[in-house]
Amino acid sequence: MIFEDKLMYNDKAPVPEEEYLIPFGVANIKREGSDITLIGTSSMVQVCEKAAEILAAEGISAEVIDPRTIVPLDEAALLKSARKTSRVIVVDEGHQSYGVTGEIASRINEKAFYHLDAPVLRMGAMDVPIPFSPALEDVTVPTPKAVADMARKLVAGEMINAA
């Protein structure tokens, strides 16, 4: 099963002329970092990359990972990054409750707990029906600024009410 993200419909990127295969079940480290790991799914990868740029301007080094697939999930890559940075935020466009962010966060909490300096946090869409209006939709899903704000607080050791 493949899910399409409507936020990416207008994206443009080069297409190789030769055969190009993406390894199934292998995460892509989009940006190396040392202070915090941002794991984004689908269109949220771009949101995490933009948040990492904001953070870099402030001296915070964010690693950005695109899992690319959730079944199979490249758990080893996610755990390696969590152990390296000791702080993780998982970002998905789906609803905050009962989504893929919860599963990924749970696996990292269970398998890298003693390497973490803070709980793994999740960012998803508000638990409301997603509005059709672009202006209202933008308020309900994670933005680069919101991800950067949460990351900044997590790196600073501030308590965060993520619920």
mmCIF file with all atom_site columns, C-alpha atoms in Angstrom:
data_model
loop_
_atom_site.group_PDB
_atom_site.id
_atom_site.type_symbol
_atom_site.label_atom_id
_atom_site.label_alt_id
_atom_site.label_comp_id
_atom_site.label_asym_id
_atom_site.label_entity_id
_atom_site.label_seq_id
_atom_site.pdbx_PDB_ins_code
_atom_site.Cartn_x
_atom_site.Cartn_y
_atom_site.Cartn_z
_atom_site.occupancy
_atom_site.B_iso_or_equiv
_atom_site.pdbx_formal_charge
_atom_site.auth_seq_id
_atom_site.auth_comp_id
_atom_site.auth_asym_id
_atom_site.auth_atom_id
_atom_site.pdbx_PDB_model_num
ATOM 1   C CA . MET A 1 1   ? 0.000   0.000  0.000   1.00 0.00 ? 1   MET A CA 1
ATOM 2   C CA . ILE A 1 2   ? 1.316   3.441  -0.874  1.00 0.00 ? 2   ILE A CA 1
ATOM 3   C CA . PHE A 1 3   ? 0.022   6.664  0.649   1.00 0.00 ? 3   PHE A CA 1
ATOM 4   C CA . GLU A 1 4   ? 0.191   9.923  -1.262  1.00 0.00 ? 4   GLU A CA 1
ATOM 5   C CA . ASP A 1 5   ? 0.564   13.229 0.508   1.00 0.00 ? 5   ASP A CA 1
ATOM 6   C CA . LYS A 1 6   ? -1.509  15.938 -1.133  1.00 0.00 ? 6   LYS A CA 1
ATOM 7   C CA . LEU A 1 7   ? 0.841   18.596 0.252   1.00 0.00 ? 7   LEU A CA 1
ATOM 8   C CA . MET A 1 8   ? 3.477   17.220 -2.120  1.00 0.00 ? 8   MET A CA 1
ATOM 9   C CA . TYR A 1 9   ? 1.396   17.200 -5.328  1.00 0.00 ? 9   TYR A CA 1
ATOM 10  C CA . ASN A 1 10  ? 2.986   20.395 -6.655  1.00 0.00 ? 10  ASN A CA 1
ATOM 11  C CA . ASP A 1 11  ? 6.560   19.493 -5.669  1.00 0.00 ? 11  ASP A CA 1
ATOM 12  C CA . LYS A 1 12  ? 9.097   19.325 -8.476  1.00 0.00 ? 12  LYS A CA 1
ATOM 13  C CA . ALA A 1 13  ? 12.389  17.446 -8.433  1.00 0.00 ? 13  ALA A CA 1
ATOM 14  C CA . PRO A 1 14  ? 14.845  16.046 -10.952 1.00 0.00 ? 14  PRO A CA 1
ATOM 15  C CA . VAL A 1 15  ? 14.114  12.571 -12.280 1.00 0.00 ? 15  VAL A CA 1
ATOM 16  C CA . PRO A 1 16  ? 17.133  10.456 -13.207 1.00 0.00 ? 16  PRO A CA 1
ATOM 17  C CA . GLU A 1 17  ? 17.169  9.097  -16.739 1.00 0.00 ? 17  GLU A CA 1
ATOM 18  C CA . GLU A 1 18  ? 18.889  5.872  -15.699 1.00 0.00 ? 18  GLU A CA 1
ATOM 19  C CA . GLU A 1 19  ? 17.250  3.216  -13.548 1.00 0.00 ? 19  GLU A CA 1
ATOM 20  C CA . TYR A 1 20  ? 16.927  4.550  -10.002 1.00 0.00 ? 20  TYR A CA 1
ATOM 21  C CA . LEU A 1 21  ? 15.933  2.346  -7.101  1.00 0.00 ? 21  LEU A CA 1
ATOM 22  C CA . ILE A 1 22  ? 15.277  3.387  -3.526  1.00 0.00 ? 22  ILE A CA 1
ATOM 23  C CA . PRO A 1 23  ? 16.092  0.586  -1.090  1.00 0.00 ? 23  PRO A CA 1
ATOM 24  C CA . PHE A 1 24  ? 12.878  -0.590 0.522   1.00 0.00 ? 24  PHE A CA 1
ATOM 25  C CA . GLY A 1 25  ? 12.944  -0.362 4.313   1.00 0.00 ? 25  GLY A CA 1
ATOM 26  C CA . VAL A 1 26  ? 16.066  1.805  4.472   1.00 0.00 ? 26  VAL A CA 1
ATOM 27  C CA . ALA A 1 27  ? 15.790  5.264  6.037   1.00 0.00 ? 27  ALA A CA 1
ATOM 28  C CA . ASN A 1 28  ? 17.409  8.277  4.400   1.00 0.00 ? 28  ASN A CA 1
ATOM 29  C CA . ILE A 1 29  ? 19.458  10.618 6.570   1.00 0.00 ? 29  ILE A CA 1
ATOM 30  C CA . LYS A 1 30  ? 18.619  13.918 4.896   1.00 0.00 ? 30  LYS A CA 1
ATOM 31  C CA . ARG A 1 31  ? 20.839  16.002 7.159   1.00 0.00 ? 31  ARG A CA 1
ATOM 32  C CA . GLU A 1 32  ? 23.492  15.024 9.698   1.00 0.00 ? 32  GLU A CA 1
ATOM 33  C CA . GLY A 1 33  ? 23.234  16.569 13.154  1.00 0.00 ? 33  GLY A CA 1
ATOM 34  C CA . SER A 1 34  ? 24.364  16.149 16.741  1.00 0.00 ? 34  SER A CA 1
ATOM 35  C CA . ASP A 1 35  ? 21.941  17.981 19.083  1.00 0.00 ? 35  ASP A CA 1
ATOM 36  C CA . ILE A 1 36  ? 18.512  16.592 18.171  1.00 0.00 ? 36  ILE A CA 1
ATOM 37  C CA . THR A 1 37  ? 16.925  14.136 15.733  1.00 0.00 ? 37  THR A CA 1
ATOM 38  C CA . LEU A 1 38  ? 13.898  15.178 13.693  1.00 0.00 ? 38  LEU A CA 1
ATOM 39  C CA . ILE A 1 39  ? 12.104  12.221 12.103  1.00 0.00 ? 39  ILE A CA 1
ATOM 40  C CA . GLY A 1 40  ? 9.605   13.284 9.462   1.00 0.00 ? 40  GLY A CA 1
ATOM 41  C CA . THR A 1 41  ? 7.258   11.239 7.322   1.00 0.00 ? 41  THR A CA 1
ATOM 42  C CA . SER A 1 42  ? 6.173   12.193 3.805   1.00 0.00 ? 42  SER A CA 1
ATOM 43  C CA . SER A 1 43  ? 5.736   15.980 3.431   1.00 0.00 ? 43  SER A CA 1
ATOM 44  C CA . MET A 1 44  ? 6.909   16.472 7.004   1.00 0.00 ? 44  MET A CA 1
ATOM 45  C CA . VAL A 1 45  ? 10.455  15.617 5.894   1.00 0.00 ? 45  VAL A CA 1
ATOM 46  C CA . GLN A 1 46  ? 10.559  19.005 4.161   1.00 0.00 ? 46  GLN A CA 1
ATOM 47  C CA . VAL A 1 47  ? 9.086   20.650 7.259   1.00 0.00 ? 47  VAL A CA 1
ATOM 48  C CA . CYS A 1 48  ? 11.840  19.058 9.365   1.00 0.00 ? 48  CYS A CA 1
ATOM 49  C CA . GLU A 1 49  ? 14.521  20.169 6.896   1.00 0.00 ? 49  GLU A CA 1
ATOM 50  C CA . LYS A 1 50  ? 13.274  23.756 7.072   1.00 0.00 ? 50  LYS A CA 1
ATOM 51  C CA . ALA A 1 51  ? 13.125  23.552 10.879  1.00 0.00 ? 51  ALA A CA 1
ATOM 52  C CA . ALA A 1 52  ? 16.724  22.266 10.869  1.00 0.00 ? 52  ALA A CA 1
ATOM 53  C CA . GLU A 1 53  ? 17.763  25.323 8.820   1.00 0.00 ? 53  GLU A CA 1
ATOM 54  C CA . ILE A 1 54  ? 16.105  27.620 11.367  1.00 0.00 ? 54  ILE A CA 1
ATOM 55  C CA . LEU A 1 55  ? 17.851  25.791 14.210  1.00 0.00 ? 55  LEU A CA 1
ATOM 56  C CA . ALA A 1 56  ? 21.231  25.813 12.435  1.00 0.00 ? 56  ALA A CA 1
ATOM 57  C CA . ALA A 1 57  ? 21.087  29.607 12.289  1.00 0.00 ? 57  ALA A CA 1
ATOM 58  C CA . GLU A 1 58  ? 20.865  29.493 16.100  1.00 0.00 ? 58  GLU A CA 1
ATOM 59  C CA . GLY A 1 59  ? 23.717  27.022 16.512  1.00 0.00 ? 59  GLY A CA 1
ATOM 60  C CA . ILE A 1 60  ? 21.557  23.929 17.065  1.00 0.00 ? 60  ILE A CA 1
ATOM 61  C CA . SER A 1 61  ? 22.554  20.921 14.954  1.00 0.00 ? 61  SER A CA 1
ATOM 62  C CA . ALA A 1 62  ? 19.499  18.874 13.931  1.00 0.00 ? 62  ALA A CA 1
ATOM 63  C CA . GLU A 1 63  ? 19.690  15.507 12.238  1.00 0.00 ? 63  GLU A CA 1
ATOM 64  C CA . VAL A 1 64  ? 16.784  14.948 9.839   1.00 0.00 ? 64  VAL A CA 1
ATOM 65  C CA . ILE A 1 65  ? 15.682  11.429 8.969   1.00 0.00 ? 65  ILE A CA 1
ATOM 66  C CA . ASP A 1 66  ? 13.135  10.282 6.404   1.00 0.00 ? 66  ASP A CA 1
ATOM 67  C CA . PRO A 1 67  ? 12.095  6.711  7.289   1.00 0.00 ? 67  PRO A CA 1
ATOM 68  C CA . ARG A 1 68  ? 10.717  6.370  3.707   1.00 0.00 ? 68  ARG A CA 1
ATOM 69  C CA . THR A 1 69  ? 8.762   3.267  4.736   1.00 0.00 ? 69  THR A CA 1
ATOM 70  C CA . ILE A 1 70  ? 6.990   2.446  7.966   1.00 0.00 ? 70  ILE A CA 1
ATOM 71  C CA . VAL A 1 71  ? 6.575   -1.267 7.217   1.00 0.00 ? 71  VAL A CA 1
ATOM 72  C CA . PRO A 1 72  ? 9.324   -2.314 7.177   1.00 0.00 ? 72  PRO A CA 1
ATOM 73  C CA . LEU A 1 73  ? 10.692  0.403  9.452   1.00 0.00 ? 73  LEU A CA 1
ATOM 74  C CA . ASP A 1 74  ? 14.437  1.033  9.528   1.00 0.00 ? 74  ASP A CA 1
ATOM 75  C CA . GLU A 1 75  ? 14.448  0.914  13.291  1.00 0.00 ? 75  GLU A CA 1
ATOM 76  C CA . ALA A 1 76  ? 18.237  0.535  13.443  1.00 0.00 ? 76  ALA A CA 1
ATOM 77  C CA . ALA A 1 77  ? 18.800  3.905  11.727  1.00 0.00 ? 77  ALA A CA 1
ATOM 78  C CA . LEU A 1 78  ? 16.305  5.669  13.981  1.00 0.00 ? 78  LEU A CA 1
ATOM 79  C CA . LEU A 1 79  ? 17.795  4.148  17.135  1.00 0.00 ? 79  LEU A CA 1
ATOM 80  C CA . LYS A 1 80  ? 21.346  4.978  16.047  1.00 0.00 ? 80  LYS A CA 1
ATOM 81  C CA . SER A 1 81  ? 20.401  8.625  15.582  1.00 0.00 ? 81  SER A CA 1
ATOM 82  C CA . ALA A 1 82  ? 18.461  8.764  18.869  1.00 0.00 ? 82  ALA A CA 1
ATOM 83  C CA . ARG A 1 83  ? 21.460  7.360  20.720  1.00 0.00 ? 83  ARG A CA 1
ATOM 84  C CA . LYS A 1 84  ? 23.731  9.905  19.019  1.00 0.00 ? 84  LYS A CA 1
ATOM 85  C CA . THR A 1 85  ? 21.668  13.044 19.657  1.00 0.00 ? 85  THR A CA 1
ATOM 86  C CA . SER A 1 86  ? 19.792  11.912 22.820  1.00 0.00 ? 86  SER A CA 1
ATOM 87  C CA . ARG A 1 87  ? 16.721  13.964 21.814  1.00 0.00 ? 87  ARG A CA 1
ATOM 88  C CA . VAL A 1 88  ? 14.045  13.110 19.241  1.00 0.00 ? 88  VAL A CA 1
ATOM 89  C CA . ILE A 1 89  ? 10.913  14.645 17.754  1.00 0.00 ? 89  ILE A CA 1
ATOM 90  C CA . VAL A 1 90  ? 8.773   12.548 15.390  1.00 0.00 ? 90  VAL A CA 1
ATOM 91  C CA . VAL A 1 91  ? 6.674   14.600 12.954  1.00 0.00 ? 91  VAL A CA 1
ATOM 92  C CA . ASP A 1 92  ? 3.762   13.371 10.816  1.00 0.00 ? 92  ASP A CA 1
ATOM 93  C CA . GLU A 1 93  ? 0.887   15.096 9.042   1.00 0.00 ? 93  GLU A CA 1
ATOM 94  C CA . GLY A 1 94  ? -1.567  12.553 10.461  1.00 0.00 ? 94  GLY A CA 1
ATOM 95  C CA . HIS A 1 95  ? -3.543  13.227 13.616  1.00 0.00 ? 95  HIS A CA 1
ATOM 96  C CA . GLN A 1 96  ? -1.543  13.526 16.827  1.00 0.00 ? 96  GLN A CA 1
ATOM 97  C CA . SER A 1 97  ? -3.472  10.684 18.455  1.00 0.00 ? 97  SER A CA 1
ATOM 98  C CA . TYR A 1 98  ? -3.126  7.046  17.425  1.00 0.00 ? 98  TYR A CA 1
ATOM 99  C CA . GLY A 1 99  ? -0.747  7.676  14.532  1.00 0.00 ? 99  GLY A CA 1
ATOM 100 C CA . VAL A 1 100 ? 2.614   6.566  13.257  1.00 0.00 ? 100 VAL A CA 1
ATOM 101 C CA . THR A 1 101 ? 4.360   9.117  15.483  1.00 0.00 ? 101 THR A CA 1
ATOM 102 C CA . GLY A 1 102 ? 3.227   7.163  18.525  1.00 0.00 ? 102 GLY A CA 1
ATOM 103 C CA . GLU A 1 103 ? 4.608   3.885  17.211  1.00 0.00 ? 103 GLU A CA 1
ATOM 104 C CA . ILE A 1 104 ? 7.973   5.337  16.224  1.00 0.00 ? 104 ILE A CA 1
ATOM 105 C CA . ALA A 1 105 ? 8.269   7.238  19.528  1.00 0.00 ? 105 ALA A CA 1
ATOM 106 C CA . SER A 1 106 ? 7.367   4.114  21.475  1.00 0.00 ? 106 SER A CA 1
ATOM 107 C CA . ARG A 1 107 ? 10.017  1.995  19.750  1.00 0.00 ? 107 ARG A CA 1
ATOM 108 C CA . ILE A 1 108 ? 12.704  4.601  20.402  1.00 0.00 ? 108 ILE A CA 1
ATOM 109 C CA . ASN A 1 109 ? 11.618  5.025  24.039  1.00 0.00 ? 109 ASN A CA 1
ATOM 110 C CA . GLU A 1 110 ? 11.682  1.259  24.565  1.00 0.00 ? 110 GLU A CA 1
ATOM 111 C CA . LYS A 1 111 ? 14.970  0.520  22.809  1.00 0.00 ? 111 LYS A CA 1
ATOM 112 C CA . ALA A 1 112 ? 17.074  3.646  23.404  1.00 0.00 ? 112 ALA A CA 1
ATOM 113 C CA . PHE A 1 113 ? 15.676  4.834  26.738  1.00 0.00 ? 113 PHE A CA 1
ATOM 114 C CA . TYR A 1 114 ? 18.982  4.994  28.597  1.00 0.00 ? 114 TYR A CA 1
ATOM 115 C CA . HIS A 1 115 ? 20.538  7.061  25.818  1.00 0.00 ? 115 HIS A CA 1
ATOM 116 C CA . LEU A 1 116 ? 17.825  9.742  25.892  1.00 0.00 ? 116 LEU A CA 1
ATOM 117 C CA . ASP A 1 117 ? 18.112  13.050 27.752  1.00 0.00 ? 117 ASP A CA 1
ATOM 118 C CA . ALA A 1 118 ? 14.395  13.711 27.288  1.00 0.00 ? 118 ALA A CA 1
ATOM 119 C CA . PRO A 1 119 ? 11.261  11.806 26.284  1.00 0.00 ? 119 PRO A CA 1
ATOM 120 C CA . VAL A 1 120 ? 10.692  11.349 22.560  1.00 0.00 ? 120 VAL A CA 1
ATOM 121 C CA . LEU A 1 121 ? 8.134   13.943 21.508  1.00 0.00 ? 121 LEU A CA 1
ATOM 122 C CA . ARG A 1 122 ? 5.530   13.708 18.763  1.00 0.00 ? 122 ARG A CA 1
ATOM 123 C CA . MET A 1 123 ? 4.063   16.356 16.513  1.00 0.00 ? 123 MET A CA 1
ATOM 124 C CA . GLY A 1 124 ? 1.037   15.652 14.369  1.00 0.00 ? 124 GLY A CA 1
ATOM 125 C CA . ALA A 1 125 ? -2.040  17.376 13.089  1.00 0.00 ? 125 ALA A CA 1
ATOM 126 C CA . MET A 1 126 ? -4.601  18.624 15.576  1.00 0.00 ? 126 MET A CA 1
ATOM 127 C CA . ASP A 1 127 ? -7.152  15.985 16.508  1.00 0.00 ? 127 ASP A CA 1
ATOM 128 C CA . VAL A 1 128 ? -9.834  17.692 14.424  1.00 0.00 ? 128 VAL A CA 1
ATOM 129 C CA . PRO A 1 129 ? -11.113 17.133 10.895  1.00 0.00 ? 129 PRO A CA 1
ATOM 130 C CA . ILE A 1 130 ? -8.561  18.665 8.527   1.00 0.00 ? 130 ILE A CA 1
ATOM 131 C CA . PRO A 1 131 ? -10.105 21.826 7.020   1.00 0.00 ? 131 PRO A CA 1
ATOM 132 C CA . PHE A 1 132 ? -10.363 22.237 3.257   1.00 0.00 ? 132 PHE A CA 1
ATOM 133 C CA . SER A 1 133 ? -9.283  25.886 3.476   1.00 0.00 ? 133 SER A CA 1
ATOM 134 C CA . PRO A 1 134 ? -5.481  26.162 3.011   1.00 0.00 ? 134 PRO A CA 1
ATOM 135 C CA . ALA A 1 135 ? -5.295  28.961 5.588   1.00 0.00 ? 135 ALA A CA 1
ATOM 136 C CA . LEU A 1 136 ? -7.032  26.818 8.200   1.00 0.00 ? 136 LEU A CA 1
ATOM 137 C CA . GLU A 1 137 ? -5.198  23.646 7.172   1.00 0.00 ? 137 GLU A CA 1
ATOM 138 C CA . ASP A 1 138 ? -1.868  25.390 7.799   1.00 0.00 ? 138 ASP A CA 1
ATOM 139 C CA . VAL A 1 139 ? -2.923  25.971 11.411  1.00 0.00 ? 139 VAL A CA 1
ATOM 140 C CA . THR A 1 140 ? -3.733  22.297 12.011  1.00 0.00 ? 140 THR A CA 1
ATOM 141 C CA . VAL A 1 141 ? -0.553  20.607 10.725  1.00 0.00 ? 141 VAL A CA 1
ATOM 142 C CA . PRO A 1 142 ? 3.059   20.969 11.961  1.00 0.00 ? 142 PRO A CA 1
ATOM 143 C CA . THR A 1 143 ? 5.051   23.864 10.508  1.00 0.00 ? 143 THR A CA 1
ATOM 144 C CA . PRO A 1 144 ? 8.814   24.440 10.389  1.00 0.00 ? 144 PRO A CA 1
ATOM 145 C CA . LYS A 1 145 ? 8.455   27.169 13.030  1.00 0.00 ? 145 LYS A CA 1
ATOM 146 C CA . ALA A 1 146 ? 6.479   24.909 15.379  1.00 0.00 ? 146 ALA A CA 1
ATOM 147 C CA . VAL A 1 147 ? 8.986   22.069 14.974  1.00 0.00 ? 147 VAL A CA 1
ATOM 148 C CA . ALA A 1 148 ? 11.910  24.453 15.538  1.00 0.00 ? 148 ALA A CA 1
ATOM 149 C CA . ASP A 1 149 ? 10.209  25.937 18.622  1.00 0.00 ? 149 ASP A CA 1
ATOM 150 C CA . MET A 1 150 ? 9.688   22.492 20.166  1.00 0.00 ? 150 MET A CA 1
ATOM 151 C CA . ALA A 1 151 ? 13.232  21.396 19.263  1.00 0.00 ? 151 ALA A CA 1
ATOM 152 C CA . ARG A 1 152 ? 14.733  24.540 20.772  1.00 0.00 ? 152 ARG A CA 1
ATOM 153 C CA . LYS A 1 153 ? 12.922  23.880 24.066  1.00 0.00 ? 153 LYS A CA 1
ATOM 154 C CA . LEU A 1 154 ? 13.878  20.216 24.077  1.00 0.00 ? 154 LEU A CA 1
ATOM 155 C CA . VAL A 1 155 ? 17.563  21.008 23.514  1.00 0.00 ? 155 VAL A CA 1
ATOM 156 C CA . ALA A 1 156 ? 17.438  23.649 26.267  1.00 0.00 ? 156 ALA A CA 1
ATOM 157 C CA . GLY A 1 157 ? 16.011  21.076 28.690  1.00 0.00 ? 157 GLY A CA 1
ATOM 158 C CA . GLU A 1 158 ? 12.711  22.873 29.160  1.00 0.00 ? 158 GLU A CA 1
ATOM 159 C CA . MET A 1 159 ? 9.683   20.852 30.212  1.00 0.00 ? 159 MET A CA 1
ATOM 160 C CA . ILE A 1 160 ? 7.315   20.505 27.315  1.00 0.00 ? 160 ILE A CA 1
ATOM 161 C CA . ASN A 1 161 ? 3.633   19.706 27.488  1.00 0.00 ? 161 ASN A CA 1
ATOM 162 C CA . ALA A 1 162 ? 3.373   17.818 24.199  1.00 0.00 ? 162 ALA A CA 1
ATOM 163 C CA . ALA A 1 163 ? -0.172  16.534 24.680  1.00 0.00 ? 163 ALA A CA 1
#
